[in-house]
Amino acid sequence: MDCEKISQTLCEFIQHKVKDSGLNGVVLGLSGGIDSALVATLCKKALGENVFVLLMPTKFSNQENLNDALKLCQELNLKYKIIEIQDILEAFLKQSENTDELSRGNFAARIRMSLLYDYSALKKALVVGTSNKSELLLGYGTIYGDLAYAFNPIGELYKSEIYELARYLNLNKKFIQKAPSADLWIGQSDEKDLGFSYELIDKGLKALENQDMKVLENLDKKLLDMLQSRIKNNAFKRNMPEIASLNK
């Protein structure tokens, strides 16, 4: 992967999206994970001071992730604001009949989306997405939550490629070494949820994309079934809602 070329292309993409919008910059949520850290770094390179960051923890959020996010803001000289969303989340839980971890995590993601769009209106800035290609293909995200944004600079990069670009851009090793997590509840991790490592997942996703039969024939059947099932069942998350055609 030509990291220099990709970095330049993504920075130019960010610049063009903001220029075409006529707005002042971008706003993004920073979780302390590698995806949002990479996007923040690219946006800083592309836009300089016109990057606004929200940190939106709950009591279930990993404190180390919050500390890493704060440190990145300081290192990149990013304008940031911390908004505790626990009170909003608890108000929802009191009214909801479904209070399991997944429901709670999804609602937290949608609270963050609402705050990002409110802040984007205040700052006259675009909400930028932080979902990678692996997550998008598998539907591993919250519709109208972290999957809601004006544009996404890293949506064509598999998770394994995110790490490669992060190393090239000299992101702190802590972002690269920590286990990937949406930080939806205590102890949650992507690879636990999905049942396989991103290394294996990306190998399978790339083989499916390229119709590499040699790789597919030797892939773990459970992995292949999981990938095909998730890609099919979560297609609605990648597409605009379909409108009925009346043929008038």
mmCIF file of C-alpha atoms in Angstrom:
data_model
loop_
_atom_site.group_PDB
_atom_site.id
_atom_site.type_symbol
_atom_site.label_atom_id
_atom_site.label_comp_id
_atom_site.label_asym_id
_atom_site.label_seq_id
_atom_site.Cartn_x
_atom_site.Cartn_y
_atom_site.Cartn_z
ATOM 1 C CA MET A 1 0.000 0.000 0.000
ATOM 2 C CA ASP A 2 1.380 3.404 -1.018
ATOM 3 C CA CYS A 3 0.786 5.236 2.266
ATOM 4 C CA GLU A 4 2.242 8.523 1.051
ATOM 5 C CA LYS A 5 -0.111 8.640 -1.937
ATOM 6 C CA ILE A 6 -3.132 7.534 0.109
ATOM 7 C CA SER A 7 -2.429 10.103 2.818
ATOM 8 C CA GLN A 8 -2.170 12.870 0.217
ATOM 9 C CA THR A 9 -5.337 11.697 -1.557
ATOM 10 C CA LEU A 10 -7.341 11.591 1.672
ATOM 11 C CA CYS A 11 -6.152 15.028 2.774
ATOM 12 C CA GLU A 12 -7.115 16.486 -0.608
ATOM 13 C CA PHE A 13 -10.499 14.731 -0.372
ATOM 14 C CA ILE A 14 -11.120 16.321 3.039
ATOM 15 C CA GLN A 15 -10.115 19.750 1.739
ATOM 16 C CA HIS A 16 -12.389 19.459 -1.298
ATOM 17 C CA LYS A 17 -15.406 18.299 0.732
ATOM 18 C CA VAL A 18 -15.107 21.254 3.098
ATOM 19 C CA LYS A 19 -14.445 23.753 0.295
ATOM 20 C CA ASP A 20 -17.395 22.488 -1.756
ATOM 21 C CA SER A 21 -19.693 22.738 1.271
ATOM 22 C CA GLY A 22 -18.848 26.385 1.901
ATOM 23 C CA LEU A 23 -18.513 25.587 5.605
ATOM 24 C CA ASN A 24 -15.706 26.292 8.050
ATOM 25 C CA GLY A 25 -14.231 22.881 8.781
ATOM 26 C CA VAL A 26 -15.091 19.500 10.293
ATOM 27 C CA VAL A 27 -16.300 18.110 13.581
ATOM 28 C CA LEU A 28 -15.720 14.536 14.725
ATOM 29 C CA GLY A 29 -16.113 12.366 17.761
ATOM 30 C CA LEU A 30 -12.837 11.152 19.241
ATOM 31 C CA SER A 31 -13.121 7.877 21.152
ATOM 32 C CA GLY A 32 -9.501 7.036 21.841
ATOM 33 C CA GLY A 33 -9.518 4.275 19.227
ATOM 34 C CA ILE A 34 -7.308 4.051 16.169
ATOM 35 C CA ASP A 35 -9.955 4.924 13.555
ATOM 36 C CA SER A 36 -11.007 8.269 15.007
ATOM 37 C CA ALA A 37 -7.379 9.048 15.918
ATOM 38 C CA LEU A 38 -6.349 8.485 12.301
ATOM 39 C CA VAL A 39 -9.203 10.624 10.957
ATOM 40 C CA ALA A 40 -8.363 13.423 13.405
ATOM 41 C CA THR A 41 -4.731 13.302 12.261
ATOM 42 C CA LEU A 42 -5.698 13.432 8.577
ATOM 43 C CA CYS A 43 -8.135 16.288 9.189
ATOM 44 C CA LYS A 44 -5.490 18.253 11.064
ATOM 45 C CA LYS A 45 -3.046 17.783 8.174
ATOM 46 C CA ALA A 46 -5.704 18.830 5.676
ATOM 47 C CA LEU A 47 -7.442 21.683 7.489
ATOM 48 C CA GLY A 48 -5.112 22.960 10.182
ATOM 49 C CA GLU A 49 -7.025 24.728 12.934
ATOM 50 C CA ASN A 50 -10.455 24.119 11.370
ATOM 51 C CA VAL A 51 -10.995 20.808 13.169
ATOM 52 C CA PHE A 52 -13.383 20.547 16.119
ATOM 53 C CA VAL A 53 -13.482 17.479 18.345
ATOM 54 C CA LEU A 54 -16.029 16.146 20.826
ATOM 55 C CA LEU A 55 -15.205 13.585 23.503
ATOM 56 C CA MET A 56 -18.456 12.036 24.744
ATOM 57 C CA PRO A 57 -17.863 9.413 27.446
ATOM 58 C CA THR A 58 -20.320 7.467 29.574
ATOM 59 C CA LYS A 59 -19.558 5.766 32.877
ATOM 60 C CA PHE A 60 -18.958 2.612 30.824
ATOM 61 C CA SER A 61 -16.227 4.267 28.751
ATOM 62 C CA ASN A 62 -12.655 3.119 29.145
ATOM 63 C CA GLN A 63 -10.731 5.821 31.029
ATOM 64 C CA GLU A 64 -7.515 4.924 29.223
ATOM 65 C CA ASN A 65 -9.216 5.606 25.880
ATOM 66 C CA LEU A 66 -10.395 8.993 27.128
ATOM 67 C CA ASN A 67 -6.872 9.822 28.331
ATOM 68 C CA ASP A 68 -5.414 8.805 24.960
ATOM 69 C CA ALA A 69 -7.972 10.963 23.138
ATOM 70 C CA LEU A 70 -7.141 13.955 25.330
ATOM 71 C CA LYS A 71 -3.425 13.463 24.772
ATOM 72 C CA LEU A 72 -3.947 13.355 20.999
ATOM 73 C CA CYS A 73 -5.933 16.609 21.144
ATOM 74 C CA GLN A 74 -3.051 18.223 22.984
ATOM 75 C CA GLU A 75 -0.385 16.806 20.651
ATOM 76 C CA LEU A 76 -2.245 17.956 17.523
ATOM 77 C CA ASN A 77 -3.433 21.200 19.130
ATOM 78 C CA LEU A 78 -7.053 20.317 18.369
ATOM 79 C CA LYS A 79 -9.994 22.335 19.640
ATOM 80 C CA TYR A 80 -12.016 19.953 21.780
ATOM 81 C CA LYS A 81 -14.896 19.746 24.207
ATOM 82 C CA ILE A 82 -15.810 16.994 26.670
ATOM 83 C CA ILE A 83 -19.527 16.255 26.997
ATOM 84 C CA GLU A 84 -20.540 13.642 29.557
ATOM 85 C CA ILE A 85 -23.573 11.821 28.140
ATOM 86 C CA GLN A 86 -24.363 9.538 31.089
ATOM 87 C CA ASP A 87 -27.334 11.608 32.314
ATOM 88 C CA ILE A 88 -28.917 11.571 28.848
ATOM 89 C CA LEU A 89 -28.338 7.823 28.589
ATOM 90 C CA GLU A 90 -29.875 7.135 31.998
ATOM 91 C CA ALA A 91 -32.959 9.204 31.131
ATOM 92 C CA PHE A 92 -33.450 6.949 28.104
ATOM 93 C CA LEU A 93 -32.921 3.763 30.101
ATOM 94 C CA LYS A 94 -35.669 4.787 32.532
ATOM 95 C CA GLN A 95 -38.165 4.940 29.648
ATOM 96 C CA SER A 96 -36.978 2.053 27.491
ATOM 97 C CA GLU A 97 -38.230 -1.520 27.731
ATOM 98 C CA ASN A 98 -34.973 -2.753 26.222
ATOM 99 C CA THR A 99 -31.983 -1.994 28.429
ATOM 100 C CA ASP A 100 -29.518 -4.709 27.419
ATOM 101 C CA GLU A 101 -25.916 -3.815 26.599
ATOM 102 C CA LEU A 102 -26.435 -3.663 22.832
ATOM 103 C CA SER A 103 -29.479 -1.386 23.088
ATOM 104 C CA ARG A 104 -27.667 0.860 25.543
ATOM 105 C CA GLY A 105 -24.603 1.001 23.316
ATOM 106 C CA ASN A 106 -26.655 1.819 20.224
ATOM 107 C CA PHE A 107 -28.485 4.604 22.009
ATOM 108 C CA ALA A 108 -25.190 6.047 23.277
ATOM 109 C CA ALA A 109 -23.968 6.099 19.660
ATOM 110 C CA ARG A 110 -27.116 7.965 18.605
ATOM 111 C CA ILE A 111 -26.734 10.480 21.429
ATOM 112 C CA ARG A 112 -23.222 11.166 20.182
ATOM 113 C CA MET A 113 -24.507 11.588 16.625
ATOM 114 C CA SER A 114 -27.092 14.132 17.804
ATOM 115 C CA LEU A 115 -24.465 16.106 19.691
ATOM 116 C CA LEU A 116 -22.068 16.046 16.739
ATOM 117 C CA TYR A 117 -24.712 17.427 14.400
ATOM 118 C CA ASP A 118 -25.763 20.041 16.938
ATOM 119 C CA TYR A 119 -22.130 21.089 17.310
ATOM 120 C CA SER A 120 -21.622 21.047 13.528
ATOM 121 C CA ALA A 121 -24.489 23.529 13.142
ATOM 122 C CA LEU A 122 -22.964 25.720 15.846
ATOM 123 C CA LYS A 123 -19.508 25.678 14.255
ATOM 124 C CA LYS A 124 -20.769 25.617 10.648
ATOM 125 C CA ALA A 125 -18.723 22.481 10.059
ATOM 126 C CA LEU A 126 -19.265 19.071 8.457
ATOM 127 C CA VAL A 127 -19.531 15.901 10.537
ATOM 128 C CA VAL A 128 -16.786 13.545 9.386
ATOM 129 C CA GLY A 129 -17.094 9.758 9.695
ATOM 130 C CA THR A 130 -14.591 7.367 11.242
ATOM 131 C CA SER A 131 -15.807 3.927 10.074
ATOM 132 C CA ASN A 132 -13.377 1.713 8.153
ATOM 133 C CA LYS A 133 -14.235 -0.571 5.219
ATOM 134 C CA SER A 134 -14.248 -3.749 7.323
ATOM 135 C CA GLU A 135 -16.862 -2.277 9.669
ATOM 136 C CA LEU A 136 -18.957 -0.895 6.814
ATOM 137 C CA LEU A 137 -19.067 -4.189 4.913
ATOM 138 C CA LEU A 138 -20.001 -6.140 8.049
ATOM 139 C CA GLY A 139 -22.532 -3.581 9.257
ATOM 140 C CA TYR A 140 -20.527 -3.292 12.463
ATOM 141 C CA GLY A 141 -21.875 0.073 13.522
ATOM 142 C CA THR A 142 -25.037 1.838 14.643
ATOM 143 C CA ILE A 143 -27.319 3.081 11.886
ATOM 144 C CA TYR A 144 -28.072 6.772 12.511
ATOM 145 C CA GLY A 145 -25.344 6.637 15.148
ATOM 146 C CA ASP A 146 -21.658 6.339 14.257
ATOM 147 C CA LEU A 147 -22.710 5.517 10.674
ATOM 148 C CA ALA A 148 -24.223 9.000 10.249
ATOM 149 C CA TYR A 149 -21.903 11.653 8.801
ATOM 150 C CA ALA A 150 -21.458 14.049 5.881
ATOM 151 C CA PHE A 151 -18.443 12.205 4.451
ATOM 152 C CA ASN A 152 -15.934 9.528 5.395
ATOM 153 C CA PRO A 153 -12.236 9.682 4.448
ATOM 154 C CA ILE A 154 -11.321 6.145 5.611
ATOM 155 C CA GLY A 155 -14.288 4.109 4.365
ATOM 156 C CA GLU A 156 -12.221 2.499 1.594
ATOM 157 C CA LEU A 157 -9.513 1.277 3.978
ATOM 158 C CA TYR A 158 -9.760 -2.145 5.599
ATOM 159 C CA LYS A 159 -8.953 -2.297 9.307
ATOM 160 C CA SER A 160 -5.543 -3.838 8.590
ATOM 161 C CA GLU A 161 -4.815 -0.924 6.226
ATOM 162 C CA ILE A 162 -5.841 1.545 8.935
ATOM 163 C CA TYR A 163 -2.974 0.210 11.051
ATOM 164 C CA GLU A 164 -0.549 0.505 8.148
ATOM 165 C CA LEU A 165 -1.471 4.128 7.474
ATOM 166 C CA ALA A 166 -1.409 4.930 11.199
ATOM 167 C CA ARG A 167 2.167 3.654 11.430
ATOM 168 C CA TYR A 168 3.161 5.728 8.405
ATOM 169 C CA LEU A 169 1.689 8.865 10.011
ATOM 170 C CA ASN A 170 3.480 8.073 13.291
ATOM 171 C CA LEU A 171 0.396 7.759 15.465
ATOM 172 C CA ASN A 172 1.157 6.967 19.077
ATOM 173 C CA LYS A 173 1.838 3.236 19.485
ATOM 174 C CA LYS A 174 -0.906 3.027 22.108
ATOM 175 C CA PHE A 175 -3.533 3.453 19.376
ATOM 176 C CA ILE A 176 -1.929 0.702 17.320
ATOM 177 C CA GLN A 177 -1.389 -1.769 20.156
ATOM 178 C CA LYS A 178 -4.742 -1.585 21.976
ATOM 179 C CA ALA A 179 -7.537 -4.040 21.193
ATOM 180 C CA PRO A 180 -10.104 -2.549 18.777
ATOM 181 C CA SER A 181 -13.291 -1.634 20.643
ATOM 182 C CA ALA A 182 -16.408 0.436 20.042
ATOM 183 C CA ASP A 183 -16.287 1.105 23.812
ATOM 184 C CA LEU A 184 -20.025 0.430 24.090
ATOM 185 C CA TRP A 185 -19.757 -1.369 27.429
ATOM 186 C CA ILE A 186 -17.097 -2.482 29.893
ATOM 187 C CA GLY A 187 -14.832 -5.150 28.397
ATOM 188 C CA GLN A 188 -16.382 -4.941 24.924
ATOM 189 C CA SER A 189 -14.106 -5.581 21.947
ATOM 190 C CA ASP A 190 -14.680 -5.819 18.204
ATOM 191 C CA GLU A 191 -12.952 -9.150 17.759
ATOM 192 C CA LYS A 192 -14.893 -10.740 20.639
ATOM 193 C CA ASP A 193 -18.147 -9.584 19.055
ATOM 194 C CA LEU A 194 -17.209 -10.756 15.570
ATOM 195 C CA GLY A 195 -15.571 -13.996 16.684
ATOM 196 C CA PHE A 196 -12.435 -13.579 14.588
ATOM 197 C CA SER A 197 -9.395 -11.320 14.392
ATOM 198 C CA TYR A 198 -9.393 -8.436 11.926
ATOM 199 C CA GLU A 199 -6.416 -10.064 10.227
ATOM 200 C CA LEU A 200 -8.564 -13.076 9.310
ATOM 201 C CA ILE A 201 -11.660 -10.967 8.643
ATOM 202 C CA ASP A 202 -9.817 -8.712 6.195
ATOM 203 C CA LYS A 203 -8.251 -11.697 4.471
ATOM 204 C CA GLY A 204 -11.742 -13.058 3.864
ATOM 205 C CA LEU A 205 -13.271 -9.719 2.876
ATOM 206 C CA LYS A 206 -10.526 -9.039 0.338
ATOM 207 C CA ALA A 207 -10.927 -12.537 -1.109
ATOM 208 C CA LEU A 208 -14.682 -12.011 -1.471
ATOM 209 C CA GLU A 209 -14.152 -8.612 -3.085
ATOM 210 C CA ASN A 210 -11.608 -9.985 -5.565
ATOM 211 C CA GLN A 211 -13.339 -13.364 -5.982
ATOM 212 C CA ASP A 212 -10.056 -15.047 -5.052
ATOM 213 C CA MET A 213 -11.268 -18.651 -5.106
ATOM 214 C CA LYS A 214 -7.950 -20.065 -3.943
ATOM 215 C CA VAL A 215 -8.148 -18.089 -0.687
ATOM 216 C CA LEU A 216 -11.897 -18.630 -0.276
ATOM 217 C CA GLU A 217 -11.584 -22.404 -0.644
ATOM 218 C CA ASN A 218 -9.096 -22.510 2.231
ATOM 219 C CA LEU A 219 -10.954 -20.076 4.488
ATOM 220 C CA ASP A 220 -12.493 -21.279 7.747
ATOM 221 C CA LYS A 221 -16.124 -22.154 6.920
ATOM 222 C CA LYS A 222 -17.499 -20.409 10.019
ATOM 223 C CA LEU A 223 -15.596 -17.263 9.086
ATOM 224 C CA LEU A 224 -16.805 -17.336 5.482
ATOM 225 C CA ASP A 225 -20.405 -17.941 6.554
ATOM 226 C CA MET A 226 -20.207 -15.069 9.040
ATOM 227 C CA LEU A 227 -18.787 -12.679 6.451
ATOM 228 C CA GLN A 228 -21.323 -13.538 3.765
ATOM 229 C CA SER A 229 -24.221 -13.401 6.214
ATOM 230 C CA ARG A 230 -23.242 -10.034 7.680
ATOM 231 C CA ILE A 231 -22.536 -8.465 4.297
ATOM 232 C CA LYS A 232 -25.968 -9.542 3.024
ATOM 233 C CA ASN A 233 -28.000 -8.830 6.166
ATOM 234 C CA ASN A 234 -26.460 -5.414 6.806
ATOM 235 C CA ALA A 235 -26.614 -4.060 3.257
ATOM 236 C CA PHE A 236 -29.383 -1.692 4.374
ATOM 237 C CA LYS A 237 -26.874 0.139 6.570
ATOM 238 C CA ARG A 238 -24.740 0.978 3.534
ATOM 239 C CA ASN A 239 -27.564 2.200 1.307
ATOM 240 C CA MET A 240 -29.922 5.146 1.318
ATOM 241 C CA PRO A 241 -33.480 4.166 2.327
ATOM 242 C CA GLU A 242 -35.312 2.913 -0.747
ATOM 243 C CA ILE A 243 -38.313 4.905 -1.945
ATOM 244 C CA ALA A 244 -41.188 3.036 -3.579
ATOM 245 C CA SER A 245 -41.458 3.654 -7.324
ATOM 246 C CA LEU A 246 -45.008 4.445 -8.463
ATOM 247 C CA ASN A 247 -44.218 4.657 -12.193
ATOM 248 C CA LYS A 248 -46.590 7.618 -12.548
#
